[in-house]
XYZ file of C-alpha atoms in Angstrom:
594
model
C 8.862 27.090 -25.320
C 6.066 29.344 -24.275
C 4.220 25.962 -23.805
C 6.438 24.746 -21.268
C 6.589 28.427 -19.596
C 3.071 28.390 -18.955
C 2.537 24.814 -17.904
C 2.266 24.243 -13.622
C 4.708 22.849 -12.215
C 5.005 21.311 -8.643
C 6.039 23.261 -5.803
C 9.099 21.510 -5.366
C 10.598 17.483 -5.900
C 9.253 16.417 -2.686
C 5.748 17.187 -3.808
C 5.832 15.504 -6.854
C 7.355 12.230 -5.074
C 4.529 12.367 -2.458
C 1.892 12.571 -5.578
C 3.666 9.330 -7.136
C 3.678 7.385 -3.611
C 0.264 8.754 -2.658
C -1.011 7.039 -5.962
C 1.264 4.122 -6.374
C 0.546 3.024 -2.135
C -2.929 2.071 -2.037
C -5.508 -0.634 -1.397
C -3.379 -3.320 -3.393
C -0.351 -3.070 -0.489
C -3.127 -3.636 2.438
C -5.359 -6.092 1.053
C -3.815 -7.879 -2.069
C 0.057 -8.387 -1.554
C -0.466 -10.163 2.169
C -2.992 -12.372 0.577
C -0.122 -13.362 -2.294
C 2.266 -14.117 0.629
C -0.286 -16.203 2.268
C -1.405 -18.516 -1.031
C 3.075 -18.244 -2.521
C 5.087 -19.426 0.091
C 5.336 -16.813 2.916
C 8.476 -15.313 3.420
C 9.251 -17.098 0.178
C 7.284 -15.123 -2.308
C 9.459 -12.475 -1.213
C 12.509 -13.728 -3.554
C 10.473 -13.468 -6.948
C 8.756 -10.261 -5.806
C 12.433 -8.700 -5.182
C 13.214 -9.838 -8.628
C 10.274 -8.601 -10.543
C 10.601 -4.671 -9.081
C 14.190 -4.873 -10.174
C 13.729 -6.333 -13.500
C 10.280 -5.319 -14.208
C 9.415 -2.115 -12.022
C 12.165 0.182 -11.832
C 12.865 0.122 -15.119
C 9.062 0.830 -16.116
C 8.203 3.499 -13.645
C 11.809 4.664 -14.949
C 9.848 4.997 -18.743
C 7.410 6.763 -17.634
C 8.564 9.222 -15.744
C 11.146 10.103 -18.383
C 8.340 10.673 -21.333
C 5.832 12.203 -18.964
C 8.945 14.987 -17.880
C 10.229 15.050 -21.402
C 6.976 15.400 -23.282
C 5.542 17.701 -21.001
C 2.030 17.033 -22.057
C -0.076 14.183 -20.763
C -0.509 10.690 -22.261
C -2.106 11.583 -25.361
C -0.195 14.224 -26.069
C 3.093 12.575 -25.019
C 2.612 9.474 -27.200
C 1.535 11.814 -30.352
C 4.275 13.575 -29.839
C 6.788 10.763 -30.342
C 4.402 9.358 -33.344
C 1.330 10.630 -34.611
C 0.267 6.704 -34.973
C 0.952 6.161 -31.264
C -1.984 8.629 -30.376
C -4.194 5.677 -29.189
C -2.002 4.303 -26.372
C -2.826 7.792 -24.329
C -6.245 7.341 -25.125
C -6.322 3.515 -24.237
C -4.546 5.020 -21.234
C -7.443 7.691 -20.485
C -10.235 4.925 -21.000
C -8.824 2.512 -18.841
C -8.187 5.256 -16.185
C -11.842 6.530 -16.893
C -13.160 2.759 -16.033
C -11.302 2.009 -13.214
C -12.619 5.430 -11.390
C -16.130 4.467 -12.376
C -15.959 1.811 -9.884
C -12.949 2.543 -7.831
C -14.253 5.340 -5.830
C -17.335 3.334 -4.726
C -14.852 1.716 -2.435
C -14.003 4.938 -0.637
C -17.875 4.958 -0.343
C -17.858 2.043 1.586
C -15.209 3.413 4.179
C -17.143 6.496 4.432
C -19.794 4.244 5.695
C -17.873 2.446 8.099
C -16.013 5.270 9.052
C -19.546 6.603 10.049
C -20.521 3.586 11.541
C -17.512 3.390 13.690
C -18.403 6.019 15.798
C -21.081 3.793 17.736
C -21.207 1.754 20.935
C -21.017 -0.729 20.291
C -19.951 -1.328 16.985
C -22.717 -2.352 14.673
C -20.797 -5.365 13.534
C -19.830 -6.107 16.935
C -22.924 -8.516 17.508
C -26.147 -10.064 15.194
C -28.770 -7.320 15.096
C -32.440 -8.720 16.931
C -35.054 -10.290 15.073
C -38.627 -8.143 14.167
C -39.922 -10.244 17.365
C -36.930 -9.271 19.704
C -36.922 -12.657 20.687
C -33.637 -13.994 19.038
C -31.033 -12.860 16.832
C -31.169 -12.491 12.879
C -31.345 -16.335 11.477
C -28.861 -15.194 8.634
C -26.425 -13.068 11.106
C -26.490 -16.825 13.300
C -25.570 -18.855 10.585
C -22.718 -16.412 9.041
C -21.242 -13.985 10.744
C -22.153 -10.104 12.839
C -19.266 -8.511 10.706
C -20.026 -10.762 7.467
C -23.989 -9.722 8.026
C -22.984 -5.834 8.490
C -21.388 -6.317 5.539
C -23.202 -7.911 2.789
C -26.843 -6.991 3.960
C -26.730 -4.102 5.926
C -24.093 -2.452 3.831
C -24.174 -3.936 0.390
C -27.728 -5.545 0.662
C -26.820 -7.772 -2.005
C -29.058 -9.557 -4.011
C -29.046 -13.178 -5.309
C -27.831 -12.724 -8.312
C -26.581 -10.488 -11.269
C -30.069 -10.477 -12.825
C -31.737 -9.556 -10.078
C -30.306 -6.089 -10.259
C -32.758 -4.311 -7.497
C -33.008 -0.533 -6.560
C -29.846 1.481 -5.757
C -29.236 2.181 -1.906
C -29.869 5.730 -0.638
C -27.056 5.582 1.749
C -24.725 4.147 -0.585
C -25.539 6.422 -2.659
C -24.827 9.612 -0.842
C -21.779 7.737 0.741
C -20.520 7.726 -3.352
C -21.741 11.076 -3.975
C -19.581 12.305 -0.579
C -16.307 10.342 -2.494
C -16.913 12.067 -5.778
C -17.424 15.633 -3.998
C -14.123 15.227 -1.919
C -11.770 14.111 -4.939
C -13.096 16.975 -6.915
C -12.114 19.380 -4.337
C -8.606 17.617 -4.221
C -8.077 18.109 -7.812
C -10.160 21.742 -8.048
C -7.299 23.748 -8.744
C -4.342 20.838 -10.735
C -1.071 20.737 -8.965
C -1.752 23.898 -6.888
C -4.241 21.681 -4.986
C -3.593 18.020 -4.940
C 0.494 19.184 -4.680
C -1.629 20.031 -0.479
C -3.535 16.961 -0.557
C -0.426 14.704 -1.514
C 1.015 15.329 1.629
C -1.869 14.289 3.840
C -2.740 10.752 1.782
C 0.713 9.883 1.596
C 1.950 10.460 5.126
C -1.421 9.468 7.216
C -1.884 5.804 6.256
C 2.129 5.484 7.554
C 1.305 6.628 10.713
C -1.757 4.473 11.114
C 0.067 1.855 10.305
C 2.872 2.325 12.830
C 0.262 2.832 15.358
C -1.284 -0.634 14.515
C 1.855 -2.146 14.065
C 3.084 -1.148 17.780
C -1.087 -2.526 18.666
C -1.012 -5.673 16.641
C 2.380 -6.439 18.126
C 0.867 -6.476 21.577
C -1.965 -8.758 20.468
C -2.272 -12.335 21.936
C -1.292 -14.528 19.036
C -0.040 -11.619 16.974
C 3.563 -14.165 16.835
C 1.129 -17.159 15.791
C 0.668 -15.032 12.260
C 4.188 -13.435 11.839
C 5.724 -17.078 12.106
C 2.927 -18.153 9.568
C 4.111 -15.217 6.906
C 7.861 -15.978 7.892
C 8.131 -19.236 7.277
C 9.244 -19.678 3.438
C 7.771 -22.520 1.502
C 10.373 -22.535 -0.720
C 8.318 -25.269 -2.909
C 6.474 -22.424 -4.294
C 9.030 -21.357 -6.027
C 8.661 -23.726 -8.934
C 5.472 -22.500 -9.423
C 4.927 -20.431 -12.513
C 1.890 -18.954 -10.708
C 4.486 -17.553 -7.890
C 6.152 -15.639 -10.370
C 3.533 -14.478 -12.333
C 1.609 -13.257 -9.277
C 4.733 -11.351 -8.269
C 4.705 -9.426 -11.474
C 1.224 -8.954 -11.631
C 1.572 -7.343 -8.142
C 4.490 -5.167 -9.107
C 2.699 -3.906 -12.091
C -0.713 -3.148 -10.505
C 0.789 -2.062 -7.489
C 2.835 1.029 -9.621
C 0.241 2.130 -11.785
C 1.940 1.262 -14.808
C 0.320 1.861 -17.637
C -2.773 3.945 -16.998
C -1.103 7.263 -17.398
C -1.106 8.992 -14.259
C 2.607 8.619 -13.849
C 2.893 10.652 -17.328
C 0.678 13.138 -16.074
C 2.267 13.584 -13.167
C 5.677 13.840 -14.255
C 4.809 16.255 -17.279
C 4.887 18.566 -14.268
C 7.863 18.471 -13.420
C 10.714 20.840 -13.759
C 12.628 19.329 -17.553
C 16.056 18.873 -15.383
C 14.409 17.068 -12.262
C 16.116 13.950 -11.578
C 13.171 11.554 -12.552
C 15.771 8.502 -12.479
C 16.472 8.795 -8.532
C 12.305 9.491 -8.579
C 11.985 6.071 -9.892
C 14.263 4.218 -7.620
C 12.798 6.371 -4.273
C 8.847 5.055 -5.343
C 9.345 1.648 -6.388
C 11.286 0.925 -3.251
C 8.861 2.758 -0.997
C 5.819 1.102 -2.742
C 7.579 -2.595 -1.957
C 8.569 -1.642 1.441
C 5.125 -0.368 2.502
C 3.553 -3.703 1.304
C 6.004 -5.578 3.077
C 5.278 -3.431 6.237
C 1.850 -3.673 5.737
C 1.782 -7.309 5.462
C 3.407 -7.228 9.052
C 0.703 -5.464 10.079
C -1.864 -7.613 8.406
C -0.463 -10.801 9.606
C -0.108 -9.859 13.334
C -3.479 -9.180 13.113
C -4.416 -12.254 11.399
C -2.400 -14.410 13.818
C -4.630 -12.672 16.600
C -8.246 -13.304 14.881
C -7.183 -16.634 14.015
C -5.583 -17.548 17.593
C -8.656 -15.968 18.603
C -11.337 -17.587 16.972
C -9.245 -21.042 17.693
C -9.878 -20.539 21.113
C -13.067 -19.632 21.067
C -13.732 -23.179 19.475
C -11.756 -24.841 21.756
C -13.869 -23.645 24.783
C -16.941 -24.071 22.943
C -16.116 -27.545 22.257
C -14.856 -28.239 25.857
C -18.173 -26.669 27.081
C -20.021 -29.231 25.112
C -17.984 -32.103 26.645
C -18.301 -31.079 29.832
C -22.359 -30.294 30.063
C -22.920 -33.656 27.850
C -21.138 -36.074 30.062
C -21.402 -34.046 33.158
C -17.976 -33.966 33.804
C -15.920 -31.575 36.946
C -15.575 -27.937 36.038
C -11.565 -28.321 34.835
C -10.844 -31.614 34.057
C -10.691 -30.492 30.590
C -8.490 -28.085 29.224
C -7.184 -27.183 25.863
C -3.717 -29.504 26.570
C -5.749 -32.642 27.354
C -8.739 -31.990 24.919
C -7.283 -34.462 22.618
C -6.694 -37.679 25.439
C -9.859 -36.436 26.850
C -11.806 -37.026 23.141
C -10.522 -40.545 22.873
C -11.388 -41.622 26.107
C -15.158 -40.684 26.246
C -14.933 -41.569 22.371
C -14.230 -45.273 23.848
C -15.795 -45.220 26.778
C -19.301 -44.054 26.023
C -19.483 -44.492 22.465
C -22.976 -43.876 21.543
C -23.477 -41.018 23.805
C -20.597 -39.778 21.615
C -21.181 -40.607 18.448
C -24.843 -38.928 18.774
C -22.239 -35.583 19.798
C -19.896 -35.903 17.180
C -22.199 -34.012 14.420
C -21.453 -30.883 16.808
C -17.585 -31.237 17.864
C -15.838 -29.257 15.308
C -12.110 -29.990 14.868
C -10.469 -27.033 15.671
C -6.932 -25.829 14.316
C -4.662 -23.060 14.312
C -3.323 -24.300 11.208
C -6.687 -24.235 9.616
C -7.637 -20.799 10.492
C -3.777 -18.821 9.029
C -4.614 -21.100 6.181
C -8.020 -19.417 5.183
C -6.931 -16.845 2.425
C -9.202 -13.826 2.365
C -8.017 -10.869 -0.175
C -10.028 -7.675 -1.539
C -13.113 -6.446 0.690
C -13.250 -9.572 2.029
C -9.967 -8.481 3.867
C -10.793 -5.210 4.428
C -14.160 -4.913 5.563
C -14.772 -8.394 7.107
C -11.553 -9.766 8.342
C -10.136 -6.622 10.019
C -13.284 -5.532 11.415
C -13.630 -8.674 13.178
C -10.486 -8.895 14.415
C -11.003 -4.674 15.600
C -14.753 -5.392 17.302
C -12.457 -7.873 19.810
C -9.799 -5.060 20.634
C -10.229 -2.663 23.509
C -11.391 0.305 22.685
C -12.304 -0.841 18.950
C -14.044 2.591 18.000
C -10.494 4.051 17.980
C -8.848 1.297 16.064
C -11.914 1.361 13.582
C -11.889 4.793 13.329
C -7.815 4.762 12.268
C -8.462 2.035 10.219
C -11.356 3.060 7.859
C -9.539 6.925 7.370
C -6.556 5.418 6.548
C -8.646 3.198 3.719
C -10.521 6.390 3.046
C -6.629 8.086 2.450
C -5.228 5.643 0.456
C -8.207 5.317 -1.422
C -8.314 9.144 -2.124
C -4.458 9.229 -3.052
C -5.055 6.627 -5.760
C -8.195 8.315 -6.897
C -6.338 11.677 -7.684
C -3.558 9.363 -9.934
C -6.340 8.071 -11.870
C -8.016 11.897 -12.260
C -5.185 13.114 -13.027
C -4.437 10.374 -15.785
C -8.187 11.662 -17.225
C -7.806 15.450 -16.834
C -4.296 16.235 -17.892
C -4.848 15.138 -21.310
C -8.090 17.125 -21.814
C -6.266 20.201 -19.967
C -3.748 19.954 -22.376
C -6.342 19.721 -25.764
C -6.254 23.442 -26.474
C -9.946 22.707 -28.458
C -11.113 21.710 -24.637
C -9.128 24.265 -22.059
C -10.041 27.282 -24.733
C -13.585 26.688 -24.179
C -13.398 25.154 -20.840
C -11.680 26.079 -17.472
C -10.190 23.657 -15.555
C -12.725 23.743 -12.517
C -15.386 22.755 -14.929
C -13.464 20.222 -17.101
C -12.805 18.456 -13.306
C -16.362 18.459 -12.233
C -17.718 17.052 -15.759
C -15.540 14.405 -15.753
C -15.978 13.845 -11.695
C -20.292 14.336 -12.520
C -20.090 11.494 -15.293
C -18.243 8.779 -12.735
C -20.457 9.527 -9.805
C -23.565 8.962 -12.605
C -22.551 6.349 -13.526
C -20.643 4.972 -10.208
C -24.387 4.694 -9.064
C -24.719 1.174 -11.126
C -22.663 -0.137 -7.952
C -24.486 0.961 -5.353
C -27.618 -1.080 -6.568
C -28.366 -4.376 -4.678
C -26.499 -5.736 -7.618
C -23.062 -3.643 -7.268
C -21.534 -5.726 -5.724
C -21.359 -8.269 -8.429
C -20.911 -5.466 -10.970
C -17.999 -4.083 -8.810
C -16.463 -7.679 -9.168
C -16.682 -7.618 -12.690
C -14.663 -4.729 -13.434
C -12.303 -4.954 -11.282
C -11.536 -8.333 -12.683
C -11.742 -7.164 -16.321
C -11.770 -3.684 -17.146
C -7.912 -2.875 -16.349
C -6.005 -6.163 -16.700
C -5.041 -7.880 -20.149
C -5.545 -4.108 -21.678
C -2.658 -2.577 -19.362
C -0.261 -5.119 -20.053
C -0.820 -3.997 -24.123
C -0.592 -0.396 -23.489
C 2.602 -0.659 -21.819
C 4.453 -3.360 -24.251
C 3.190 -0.514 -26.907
C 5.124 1.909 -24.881
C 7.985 -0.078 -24.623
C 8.402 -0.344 -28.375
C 7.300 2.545 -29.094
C 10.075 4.405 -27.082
C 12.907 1.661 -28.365
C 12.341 1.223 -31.567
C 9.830 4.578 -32.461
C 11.385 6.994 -31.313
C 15.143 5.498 -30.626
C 16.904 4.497 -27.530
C 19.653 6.564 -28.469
C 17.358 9.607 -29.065
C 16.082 8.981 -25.282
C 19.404 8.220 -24.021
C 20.174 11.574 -24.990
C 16.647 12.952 -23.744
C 17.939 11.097 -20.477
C 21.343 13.081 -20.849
C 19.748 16.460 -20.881
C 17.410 15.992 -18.209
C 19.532 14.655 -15.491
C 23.208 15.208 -17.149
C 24.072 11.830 -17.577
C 23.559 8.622 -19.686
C 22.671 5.434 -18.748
C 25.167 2.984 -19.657
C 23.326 0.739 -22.148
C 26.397 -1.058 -24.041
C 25.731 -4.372 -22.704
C 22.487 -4.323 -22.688
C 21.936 -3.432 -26.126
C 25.269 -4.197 -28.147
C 23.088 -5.423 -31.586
C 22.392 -1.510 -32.150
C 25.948 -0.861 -32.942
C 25.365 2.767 -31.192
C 28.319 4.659 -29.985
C 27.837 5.718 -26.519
C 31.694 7.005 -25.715
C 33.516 9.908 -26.578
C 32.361 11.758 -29.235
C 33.902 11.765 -32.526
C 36.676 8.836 -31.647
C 34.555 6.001 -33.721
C 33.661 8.362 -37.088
C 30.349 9.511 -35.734
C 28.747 12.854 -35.347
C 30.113 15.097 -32.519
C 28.286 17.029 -30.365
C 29.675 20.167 -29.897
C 31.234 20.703 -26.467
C 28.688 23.176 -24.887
C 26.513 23.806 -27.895
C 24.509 20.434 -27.378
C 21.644 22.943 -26.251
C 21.742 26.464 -26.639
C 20.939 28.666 -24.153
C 17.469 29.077 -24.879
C 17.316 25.616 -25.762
C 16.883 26.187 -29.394
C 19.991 25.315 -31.387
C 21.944 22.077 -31.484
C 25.523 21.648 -33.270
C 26.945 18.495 -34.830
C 30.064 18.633 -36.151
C 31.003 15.805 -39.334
C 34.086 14.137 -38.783
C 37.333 16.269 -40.095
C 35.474 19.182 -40.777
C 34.877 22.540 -38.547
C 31.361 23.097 -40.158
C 28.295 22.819 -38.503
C 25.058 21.082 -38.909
C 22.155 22.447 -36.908
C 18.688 22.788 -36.078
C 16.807 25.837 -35.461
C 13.558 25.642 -33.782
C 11.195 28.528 -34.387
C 7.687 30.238 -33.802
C 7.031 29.048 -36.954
C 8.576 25.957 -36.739
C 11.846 23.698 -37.297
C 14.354 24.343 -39.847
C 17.777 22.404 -40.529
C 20.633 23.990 -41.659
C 23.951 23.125 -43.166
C 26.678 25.855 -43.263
C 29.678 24.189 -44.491
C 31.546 23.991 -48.117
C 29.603 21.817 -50.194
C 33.555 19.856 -51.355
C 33.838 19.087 -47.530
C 30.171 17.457 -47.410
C 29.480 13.807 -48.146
C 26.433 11.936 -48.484
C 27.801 9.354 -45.298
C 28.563 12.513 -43.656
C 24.662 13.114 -44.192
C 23.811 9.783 -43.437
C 25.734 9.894 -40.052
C 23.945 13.281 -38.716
C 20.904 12.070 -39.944
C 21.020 9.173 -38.128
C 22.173 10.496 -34.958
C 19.242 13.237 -35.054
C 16.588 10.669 -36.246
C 15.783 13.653 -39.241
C 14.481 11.133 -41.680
C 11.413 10.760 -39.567
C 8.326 11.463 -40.653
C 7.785 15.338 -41.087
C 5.005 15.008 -38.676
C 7.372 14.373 -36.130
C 9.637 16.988 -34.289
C 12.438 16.788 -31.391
C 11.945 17.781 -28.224
């Protein structure tokens, strides 16, 4: 149709793959799924997060690539087209989309900040900033943290509390503005530029990745936190939270639901393969958290190791100045023996120390579970200001954050703008350039709400809230919508044309009493060996069972008409009944086939 002949299309298959893992790989695979394997049993979690991409995932990601490909129009238009009544699961879709840029983006901000930041020596986080007299460090910065400081005062400056909402921060602030003004290059042009882009945020992160994987491996302790995420606790499998958090994490981590996959695969050429799509993302999206998680927890076993042995010699320098003991005669093997026997032998004098001997343990410090910014911009850059050369590593670190960030961000634009692209009322009036920097103006606008002193608790707030219980709806809608709407039979055949064959549904669905074998052998309607699609796509044959006339559809300029051109003695009503049936024609007239 002249619809489809003037839509844009990706460059090739590999582009539009890189677009889907560019989106689907981002922050969640760093900073959420190592923090699930840390609080669900390890290695352990592993068995129901296997489970949940193969029942849940895959077959998801599979429905949605399918209608975006078949539908050719973006989630509005793709749900309106299967029902008229469905139109408000694309526009739930583009509202939850619109939300979660409003405050996503404000975390590529952030690493545009640290990225900055990183290019000092030292590191700013590195150590606690002087006090106005120069005489001492910060009192906060003591009692916290240098990279917990850096973080919540010098680069959030967060306030008490929600209320007290304070002024918005001029560096945040242009750090948001510098976000906004890089997506909207990205996704100037549609496919002809972020089809580029795609290639650059999904390939980057993997080589920063394998470059800290090959560092963190070399780390002291880096074993201490592979052993840690190794070691299955197998008890957390009866745990109904392990299993839910699994399928949360699949879900989130895929995109389902807020319609970027649709709009990404309504660009797609109508006979791409969008079934072997499916299967290539959903296992490269697992895999990458997995490898991530490596990454994550070698580098965890080295912050913890070393912060554990930074309290050991802290605590052994205490012992040693307080009872005046030889330089050596305690060490971290005999601190134990060493604590009971000045415990019993000079009890007071130890008992007035006790207050400031901290127990220290390995255990203890893998066991503290840190997820979301608290990962990424506290956790890794203290374990990065105690690496050699740590403006390198920081450097790495924060663009690849600033990449995967950006590749979500142009799924979730894309899930926005292809919709209003598509809205003839809109692109007649509008071009595309300015339909992209409306919609990128209105989120920077009103991204600025989380750049006030107050942001941070904002930022919180929708993340927890704005795209969670509503997802799960829109995509159960979509579910039923595409069974029991528009027919699984009608899509297995949608399935058929695309990538020439079905999927074998007879177990699965039995109930439906649908014939899925050769035509004609169980009394239903035939489809005529090579006329199933004309060649321009426009005329489709079904032969009634012992007859040679034909029952067809003709689609038009002016529309669809049906035909019957056969002897009206040699027509029955079941006859009728059984092509009707097969071609869903007793649909609402607002309806048409694709």
């Amino acid at each position: 149709m002249a619809m489809e002949k003037s839509r844009p299309l990706w460059d090739n298959p590999l582009q539009f793959v890189f677009a889907c893992i560019s989106y689907a790989v981002g922050l969640g695979n760093v900073w959420r799924f190592p923090y699930l394997c840390q609080m669900y049993g390890g290695g352990g979690f592993l068995i129901p997060y296997l489970i949940m991409l193969i029942a849940e995932g895959m077959p998801l990601l599979y429905l949605e690539l399918a209608v975006g490909q078949r539908m050719r129009q973006g989630s509005i238009g793709a749900w309106k087209i299967i029902s008229p009544y469905l139109c408000g699961v694309g526009v739930a879709s583009v509202v939850v989309s619109f939300f979660l840029s409003m405050y996503y983006n404000v975390i590529n901000a952030w690493a545009f900040w640290y990225l900055f930041h990183s290019f000092q020596d030292p590191l700013p986080w590195a150590t606690c900033p002087l006090n106005s007299n120069r005489t001492g460090y910060v009192e906060e910065c003591e009692k916290t943290s240098s990279t917990q400081y850096f973080w919540y005062r010098q680069t959030l400056n967060i306030s008490p509390s929600l209320e007290a909402s304070g002024s918005v921060q001029w560096e945040q602030a242009l750090c948001l503005t510098l976000a906004w003004l890089v997506v909207y290059l990205c996704i100037l042009r549609g496919t002809a530029s972020t089809g580029k882009v795609v290639y650059v945020t999904a390939s980057l992160p993997y080589c920063v990745l394998i470059i800290y994987l090959i560092r963190g491996l070399t780390l002291h302790g880096a074993v201490n936190g592979l052993v840690y995420m190794f070691t299955p606790k197998l008890e957390q499998l009866s745990n109904p939270k392990t299993w839910i958090s699994a399928a949360t994490q699949i879900f989130f981590s895929l995109g389902l639901g807020f319609g970027s996959l649709i709009a990404f695969a309504s660009y797609n050429e109508p006979s791409n393969n969008c079934q072997r799509h499916a299967i290539i993302v959903s296992l490269i999206n697992s895999t990458t958290s997995i490898f991530a998680s490596i990454v994550t927890f070698s580098i965890y076993g080295f912050k913890a190791t070393f912060n554990y042995e930074s309290c050991i010699n802290k605590v052994i320098l205490l012992l040693l100045n307080a009872f005046d003991l030889e330089e050596g005669s305690l060490t971290a093997d005999n601190l134990n023996e060493m604590k009971d026997y000045l415990m019993t032998t000079y009890p007071q004098e130890y008992a007035q120390l006790a207050p400031q001997i901290k127990n220290c343990s390995l255990e203890a410090e893998l066991d503290t579970a840190v997820q979301g910014t608290g990962l990424a911009f506290i956790v890794y850059s203290e374990a990065i200001k105690n690496m050699e050369v740590p403006q390198l590593y920081s450097v790495l670190y924060f663009f690849m954050l600033l990449m995967l960030g950006i590749g979500s961000m142009l799924g979730n634009t894309a899930a926005i703008l292809t919709p209003l692209t598509d809205s003839k009322v809109i692109a007649s009036r509008f071009p595309k350039e300015v339909i992209s920097g409306v919609v990128c103006f209105m989120n920077c606008i009103i991204g600025l709400i989380f750049t006030m002193e107050a942001g941070n608790y904002w930022f919180d707030i929708f993340n927890d809230y704005a795209a969670t219980l509503s997802l799960l709806l829109i995509v159960l809608v979509e579910t039923i919508a595409v069974c029991y709407i528009y027919g699984i039979r009608r899509f297995e055949k949608d399935l058929y044309t695309m990538i020439g064959r079905k999927p074998n549904w007879n177990v699965a669905i039995p109930s439906m009493g649908c014939h899925t074998g050769a035509a004609g052998d169980q009394g239903l309607p035939r489809l005529c060996p090579g006329c199933d699609r004309a060649a321009g796509g426009s005329i489709h044959h079904v032969h009634t069972p012992g007859s040679t006339s034909d029952f067809y559809k003709e689609e038009t300029e002016e529309g669809t008409s049906f035909n019957c051109c056969m002897k009206a003695d040699s027509w029955t009503w079941e006859d009728l009944t059984l092509v009707t049936s097969d071609w869903a024609l007793l649909e609402d007239s607002s309806n048409h086939y694709l």
